[in-house]
Each structure stands twice: as C-alpha cells, then as structure tokens.
Amino acid sequence: MIDTPRPVHPDITDDMWKQVDEIIIARRDIPGSVITVLRECQDVVGYLPVELMDYISGGMILPRSDVFGVASFYALFSMTPKGRHMIKVCMGTACYVKGIKEVLDRIGNEYQVEEGGTTEDRRFSLEAVRCLGACGLAPVVVINQDTHGDVTANKVLDVLQHYE
Amino acid sequence: MSKLTVQDLEQIKENTQNETSFTDKTYCMICGGTGCHATGSIPIMEALEKEISERGLEEKLQVVETGCNGFCAKGPLLVVQPDGIFYQKLSLEDVPELVDSLMDGGEPPKKFLYKDPVSKKLIPQQDEIPFFANQMPRALRNKGLIDPEKIDHYIATNGYFGAAKALFDMSPDEIVEEVKTSGLRGRGGAGFPTGLKWQFCKGSPGDIKYVLCNADEGDPGAFMDRSILEADPHAVLEGMIIAAKAINAHQGYIYARTEYPLAIRRLALAIEHALEYGLLGDDILGSGFNFNVEIYQGAGAFVCGEETALMRSIEGRRGMPRPRPPFPAVKGLWDRPSVLNNVESFANVPQIIRKGGAWYASVGTDTSKGTKVFAMSGDVNNIGLVEVPMGTGLRELIYDIGGGIPRKKKFKAVQLGGPSGGCVPEQYLDTPVDYEEIAKVGAIMGSGGVIVMDERTCMVDMARFFMDFIQDESCGKCTPCREGTRRLQQTLIKICEGRGEAGDIATMEDLSWVVQESALCGLGQTGPNPVLSTLRYFRDEYEAHIIEKRCPAKRCADLLEFRVEPDECTKCGACFRACPVEAVEWKKKEVARIDIEKCIKCLTCFDKCRFDAIY
C-alpha cells in the first residue's frame, strides 16, 4: 500500500491512480527504478503534473527533489499536457540536410504552434526530436505512431488534415 | 522447452538448417526494419501470406520477416532466396503479380528491380548491386538472412557456439587474449581496444561485476546499432555472455534508447527465448556459469551515451558524467567494476571467439582491424547501412557503394562521427576509414555516421546545427561545456543572421580551445569540433558571411535577397509552382518575380530552381 494520500487532479482519473499505484508498488523496492516509474506513469496519464511527481516521491520514498531532478533532466518527460496528436519532427543530421527545418517552420506557421508547444485546442503537440534512426527515409516526420518518410512541407500539411 | 546442452544446440542447428540455407523452398525475406515498417512492409507481408495461403502454395513459398536489410531508402524490400533476387519499393497492389512471378520462375517484373543510378542497368541479384557487392558483413552477417524473432534461426547460423566455446573450452585469460588478438576497438566512437578494457576489468578486485551494453545510439545520422538489434539481437546477447565469462560477471544491462521501440521489443523477445533455452540465466548450457541480462530504457538524453552518465542513469539519477579516473573498469555501475561496450562491438565478439582473433584481424589496417558499419545518409544516392573493411577509402564508400551524389550536384563535404565529428572536404576523400587516419583530417570515426553534403549545404549553417544540438544536450554540470557551447552557438547564429563581426572567428577559435581542454566529458571535449573542422576547410564561407554578408551556398535566409536574376531565369515557372504562399509572380514566357511582402523565406524556390537564378 502507499501511505501518501492521493491528490485531486482534473487530468488523472481514479482508474489512472490505480494504475499509478500498481506501477509504484511493483518497482519501489528495486534501486534505480525511478526513471522507469516516471515513464510508465507518464504513459498512463499523458504527462507528469507536479501533483503526480509528489505522489510518486511519496510512494517511492524518495526526496521530491530527486524525482523532479530526474523528470526535468530527461527529454522524454513532459510536465505540461500534450495534444491529441503528437507531431515529432526528426532533427537528425540527415533530415536537416534534406530540409526538415522548412517542414518544421511551415507546421508551426500553419497551426500557430511553437516547437515544444501544443496548439490551443490541444489538437497537436509539435516536437523537434533527436534522430529517429530512420535516416534512409529522410526527412522524417512521425505523427503519433505513423512514420512518414521523404516528406515535404506540403505533404505533411496534407497528412495533418486527417488528424482531428 | 528444457535447458539446452551443447549437443542440443547442434541438433537445433541441424533441424533448422533448411530454413536458413533455403534448401527446401523459395523464401520471401521481407525486411522488417524500422525503415521498411514505415514504408508499409507489414501490410505487404500480410497480403503476401494471405495470397500464398489462398493459392495453396505454402509448400513452395515461405514468408519470413527479417531485420533491417540496410538499404532503407529503397523500402519496402524483399529478397527472394535462395536466388538472392532483390525486390524494391513494393506496394500492396503488387502482391498478386509478385506471387505470379515467383511461381512461374521467369524473370521478375522490371518495375521491382533495382536500377543502377550510374549505369542505368537493371540488377536483379542483390549480391551484384554495387551497394551490397562492395560490403563485407560481419557484425551484420545475419541481416536479411534470418528471422530475428526466432532463436533457432540464430543457432542455425552458428549462433551461441561462440558462447559455448568460451564457457567450456576457454579460460577468462584466453578469451581476453583472443579479443586482444582480434584488434577489435570500441565501435561506439572512442576506439578503445576492447580486449584491454576487459583485461582491466578482469583484474579489478571485487566479487560483483557488471557487463553493460551501450545501445543509446544518440548520434544523429547513425542507425547501425538499431539495425543490429533489429536484425540480429542474439549476437549482442552472445557477445555479452562471452564478456561476462571473461570478467566473471553475472549480471548485464542493455541501456537502450527509448526512441527505438522495435529494437527494444526484439531484444526483449531474444532475452526471453534465451532464458527459455537456458542460454541466459543459471547454469548456461550446463557449464555452471550464471548470467542474466536486463534491458534498461533511456529517457532521451544524448549525454547518457557517455559511459559514466549512462551508469548514473541506470542507477536512476540524472545522467551526468563524472570525472575519470576512477574508470568504470574499477568503479562503474553501483561503484562496481564494469565493462561497457557498444552494440556493434558486442555483435563482433561471438565470431571472434568462434573463428579466432587472427581471422578477425585478417582485414583492416595496422591500427584498425576488422570491419566497421557505417550509416550513410544525406545527399547520396544509396542511403543505408554498409559494412566495409577498415581501410576502405571514403571515396569508395560514397561513390562505389553510395552511388555518388544525386541530381548531378557537386560533392561538398562528408560529415563523419556525428556532432562531435568533423567535415572532410573533397581533397581528403582518399582517406581510408581508420581511427587514426580519420583523426588526422580533423574528423573522428565516431559511431560511424556518414552524412554526405552537396554544394547546397552551407557549412556555417551546418556548424550552427551541430552546435544547437550539443548546446541543447549539454548536461550543464561543467561550466566550459554549458557556457562555452552556448557562446559558440550564439556567435554562429549571429553570423548566419548577417550580424557577424570581424574578430568572431578568432573568438570562436579561442573559446573552442578552452572548451576542448577543460570540459569534463567527451561531449564537451569534442563539442567544438563542428566549428573547428568547418573553419579548417571552409574559412572562406565564414568570411563571406561575416564580411560580405553573403551565404555562398544560399541557405542562410537572412543573407538572401529573394530576387530573381533576369539573365539567368529561363522563365520555366518551377518556383511559381513550388511556392507555398503564392509569393512568386510568373506568367508564361516571363521572368518570375518574388513578392518580398508575401515571402516567408522558406527557400523552396531556391531548391526548385535548377538554373541558380534566385539570389
């Protein structure tokens, strides 16, 4: 059981809290597992609100500073909510050489969203990510789980219309 | 399945041989690497299987999903064995036609075949395609030939026999000696002799030791580790078992990038199968030796590719490097002696043990033995993964295997070794790939990223791109890297935006020297390389930006006027059609004009204009 009381948070349902508990209980006795716990909790909730990190630190019996320190260090973790669709624009060298910057700028212009940000209607989050290792297909944009290779700005904007 | 003995291994090998030597039927080896998945290989594979079963051809045709074939740009790929016919760029609609052609045994339809970009000839045989013909697969020996999700396939290609030899017939000293004889050096970048690393760790006092595999392939433009993990995950596990025996470790960790879900899945499956077979776990093959492996997923921090940072991250902390010594061989993970090798290094080990170090060292140069996998991308015709003997010339790599530069553009430079590496210009293209020779021309071998750049690449902009990357990934622990890379980045941005001043180059050179000399880890120490190597060969481009406020490659938007030169314009209208915001005014037989008010400076028109008429 976890002694820390569950905080109230609009984005975290009871069912999510239950899953969070399970994740913490399964891992808390394994040294060094806080990164894994944060990742799995983020998969459940979508991001890491401060209340959730506090709860994890209570459950894992770790100082809050440790949990926050890890969460703020790694690019995978986000403390702000994400959009319904995640656009990951690969900023690897191969993609850069093949003109990914224009693609990024055009998406940003079209949907009024900055790199790392989310549109106001939470439709899209736009992220410039590290090399996805699909350099053979450069330039590459990943929308949710779908990889689109050999893209141009126009192509991506067309594809994005299908994601509501 | 009960735990195996060496005799059982032999038995499995014999029973499965048909499937890996393709003697009993025609095998359709569909590439199931990340690249081909993205271009739609999974639905094609399913359709192919359905077509085969509907026509009742299961006895004659077998579909196998393999790991990454390496020729990613031509995907989805299929290689038909035993003939080795290479099919490229398949689509779903092609499946019935494909099965027809496989069954009638005639010439495959031309549209599937590879056409050489230079000679314009069709080349059906995979082995004869220059991209493959000039390679020597060792670390990638099983790519495209086995199903990476079947442990039996790996065993049938002599898999785990290296581990068996190490466990039963060799002492730890003999293993270390064999690896030293092979001359294998760290394939992750630094090139430290692997055997020596094992020897140090073996000699370190301590009853608990760890074997760690660095699968945190962070260099942009490098994807060989992903490919190995996707195509032949057991080779990495086997390499780790051998290392464990050499240093007497019983626990291993693979630190994998979270950005590689498929590689992680295949690796997890490989561990599960190896455990079932007793090739991992307690009493491996009945030898009395115990070894377990766990996958540890990273969380997106480039610096975690640095060994001490990686260990911090496994310990669940911020992945920040610490000063060395003590080296990981003495004080590594959880302060225990640890060996950390990269995926490609481990993948080479089983063959070194099985065939001997001398065999491995039979190719290569004096100081760099064996083969190296390179990930070739950028402005080159044949993008993909290539494995060549050390000592192969860069020109051969780019022109013979890579097929040269597309669209008749001129070669400008090749970037080697990722963000910490450097650019090599035309005049040094005959440099062989060798740790020392590459260092002499101002680049590094690094993990093996080869990014080819044509004349349209601005070298100042490129340096800025790499500096953005390094600055962003600097962990912030030591001041020279945290502040130095930021200042370098700011100066480069200034130059690219046309605000460069006399003296900027000298300031950057001074600062680069300070960062190199005083940063804590490899990331910082090599951080200024992109600036230094571009300054070394392309100083004139910097000067053009700073003094003339001109970008010779026409990439820096702030230095461009976005005007059409009437004498050069052929009135073709390509820019007009390409402009995304209708800023180009053009009518048939008239010179185009760009409306600066509407223009968003996206450079699309520059790319489309084949006559260099926009400036």
Short mmCIF file of C-alpha atoms in Angstrom, two decimals, chain A residues 6-146:
data_model
loop_
_atom_site.label_atom_id
_atom_site.label_comp_id
_atom_site.label_asym_id
_atom_site.label_seq_id
_atom_site.Cartn_x
_atom_site.Cartn_y
_atom_site.Cartn_z
CA ARG A 6 -3.90 10.79 -3.46
CA PRO A 7 -4.12 14.43 -4.54
CA VAL A 8 -7.03 15.63 -6.64
CA HIS A 9 -6.14 16.39 -10.24
CA PRO A 10 -8.50 17.10 -13.14
CA ASP A 11 -6.41 15.12 -15.66
CA ILE A 12 -5.99 11.99 -13.51
CA THR A 13 -8.94 9.66 -13.11
CA ASP A 14 -9.41 7.11 -10.32
CA ASP A 15 -8.53 4.37 -12.73
CA MET A 16 -5.28 6.13 -13.62
CA TRP A 17 -4.44 6.50 -9.94
CA LYS A 18 -4.95 2.77 -9.52
CA GLN A 19 -2.51 2.05 -12.33
CA VAL A 20 -0.03 4.54 -10.88
CA ASP A 21 -0.22 2.68 -7.56
CA GLU A 22 0.46 -0.62 -9.26
CA ILE A 23 3.47 0.81 -11.08
CA ILE A 24 4.95 2.25 -7.89
CA ILE A 25 4.37 -0.89 -5.83
CA ALA A 26 5.94 -3.10 -8.48
CA ARG A 27 9.10 -1.03 -8.64
CA ARG A 28 9.70 0.73 -5.37
CA ASP A 29 11.99 -1.91 -3.92
CA ILE A 30 14.22 -2.00 -6.99
CA PRO A 31 17.01 0.53 -6.66
CA GLY A 32 17.30 2.97 -9.53
CA SER A 33 13.85 2.39 -10.93
CA VAL A 34 12.52 5.93 -10.68
CA ILE A 35 13.07 6.63 -14.40
CA THR A 36 11.06 3.56 -15.32
CA VAL A 37 8.29 4.51 -12.88
CA LEU A 38 8.12 8.03 -14.28
CA ARG A 39 7.99 6.72 -17.82
CA GLU A 40 5.23 4.24 -17.10
CA CYS A 41 3.22 6.81 -15.12
CA GLN A 42 3.58 9.28 -17.96
CA ASP A 43 2.30 6.62 -20.35
CA VAL A 44 -0.80 6.31 -18.16
CA VAL A 45 -1.52 9.98 -17.53
CA GLY A 46 -0.05 11.54 -20.67
CA TYR A 47 2.29 13.88 -18.82
CA LEU A 48 3.72 14.43 -15.35
CA PRO A 49 1.81 17.05 -13.36
CA VAL A 50 3.57 18.26 -10.19
CA GLU A 51 0.96 16.53 -8.04
CA LEU A 52 1.78 13.20 -9.67
CA MET A 53 5.51 13.64 -9.15
CA ASP A 54 4.87 14.46 -5.49
CA TYR A 55 2.78 11.35 -5.18
CA ILE A 56 5.49 9.24 -6.83
CA SER A 57 8.12 10.63 -4.49
CA GLY A 58 5.92 9.71 -1.52
CA GLY A 59 5.27 6.25 -2.86
CA MET A 60 8.88 5.55 -3.78
CA ILE A 61 10.10 7.12 -0.52
CA LEU A 62 12.45 9.39 -2.43
CA PRO A 63 13.03 13.11 -1.91
CA ARG A 64 10.83 15.25 -4.16
CA SER A 65 13.97 16.90 -5.45
CA ASP A 66 15.26 13.56 -6.75
CA VAL A 67 12.07 12.83 -8.64
CA PHE A 68 11.84 16.34 -10.04
CA GLY A 69 15.55 16.30 -10.84
CA VAL A 70 15.17 13.19 -12.95
CA ALA A 71 11.94 14.31 -14.60
CA SER A 72 13.40 17.66 -15.58
CA PHE A 73 16.64 16.16 -16.88
CA TYR A 74 15.34 13.77 -19.50
CA ALA A 75 13.71 14.94 -22.69
CA LEU A 76 11.15 12.14 -22.58
CA PHE A 77 9.35 13.64 -19.62
CA SER A 78 6.86 16.45 -20.00
CA MET A 79 5.28 18.47 -17.24
CA THR A 80 2.72 20.07 -19.47
CA PRO A 81 -0.26 18.37 -21.11
CA LYS A 82 0.12 17.15 -24.65
CA GLY A 83 -2.17 17.48 -27.64
CA ARG A 84 -4.34 14.70 -29.00
CA HIS A 85 -1.83 14.11 -31.75
CA MET A 86 1.90 14.22 -31.36
CA ILE A 87 3.93 15.50 -34.28
CA LYS A 88 7.57 14.57 -33.96
CA VAL A 89 9.82 16.23 -36.45
CA CYS A 90 13.18 14.49 -36.73
CA MET A 91 16.06 16.93 -36.35
CA GLY A 92 18.78 14.40 -37.13
CA THR A 93 21.56 15.50 -39.43
CA ALA A 94 20.29 13.57 -42.43
CA CYS A 95 16.85 15.12 -42.08
CA TYR A 96 18.38 18.53 -41.56
CA VAL A 97 20.48 18.26 -44.69
CA LYS A 98 17.34 17.29 -46.57
CA GLY A 99 15.39 20.30 -45.44
CA ILE A 100 13.45 19.36 -42.29
CA LYS A 101 13.73 22.90 -40.95
CA GLU A 102 11.36 24.24 -43.58
CA VAL A 103 8.90 21.48 -42.69
CA LEU A 104 9.06 22.40 -39.01
CA ASP A 105 8.59 26.10 -39.73
CA ARG A 106 5.64 25.50 -42.01
CA ILE A 107 3.82 23.30 -39.49
CA GLY A 108 4.47 25.89 -36.83
CA ASN A 109 3.09 28.68 -39.04
CA GLU A 110 0.08 26.73 -40.17
CA TYR A 111 -1.10 25.72 -36.70
CA GLN A 112 0.36 28.61 -34.73
CA VAL A 113 2.36 26.35 -32.50
CA GLU A 114 5.92 26.65 -31.36
CA GLU A 115 8.46 23.89 -31.24
CA GLY A 116 7.81 22.00 -28.00
CA GLY A 117 4.36 23.52 -27.68
CA THR A 118 0.76 22.45 -28.05
CA THR A 119 -1.98 24.12 -30.07
CA GLU A 120 -4.59 25.95 -28.05
CA ASP A 121 -7.28 23.42 -28.91
CA ARG A 122 -4.90 20.62 -27.83
CA ARG A 123 -5.16 19.12 -31.29
CA PHE A 124 -1.44 18.92 -31.96
CA SER A 125 1.77 18.95 -29.99
CA LEU A 126 4.81 19.78 -32.05
CA GLU A 127 8.14 18.40 -31.06
CA ALA A 128 11.53 18.59 -32.69
CA VAL A 129 13.11 15.30 -31.71
CA ARG A 130 16.52 13.71 -31.88
CA CYS A 131 17.47 11.42 -34.72
CA LEU A 132 14.89 8.67 -35.07
CA GLY A 133 17.36 6.42 -36.84
CA ALA A 134 15.25 6.25 -39.98
CA CYS A 135 17.79 8.28 -41.93
CA GLY A 136 17.17 6.19 -45.04
CA LEU A 137 13.79 7.88 -45.28
CA ALA A 138 14.93 11.41 -44.51
CA PRO A 139 13.36 13.83 -43.98
CA VAL A 140 11.10 12.12 -41.48
CA VAL A 141 8.04 13.22 -39.51
CA VAL A 142 6.28 10.92 -37.06
CA ILE A 143 2.63 11.63 -36.32
CA ASN A 144 1.51 9.59 -33.31
CA GLN A 145 2.90 6.17 -34.23
CA ASP A 146 2.99 6.64 -38.00
#
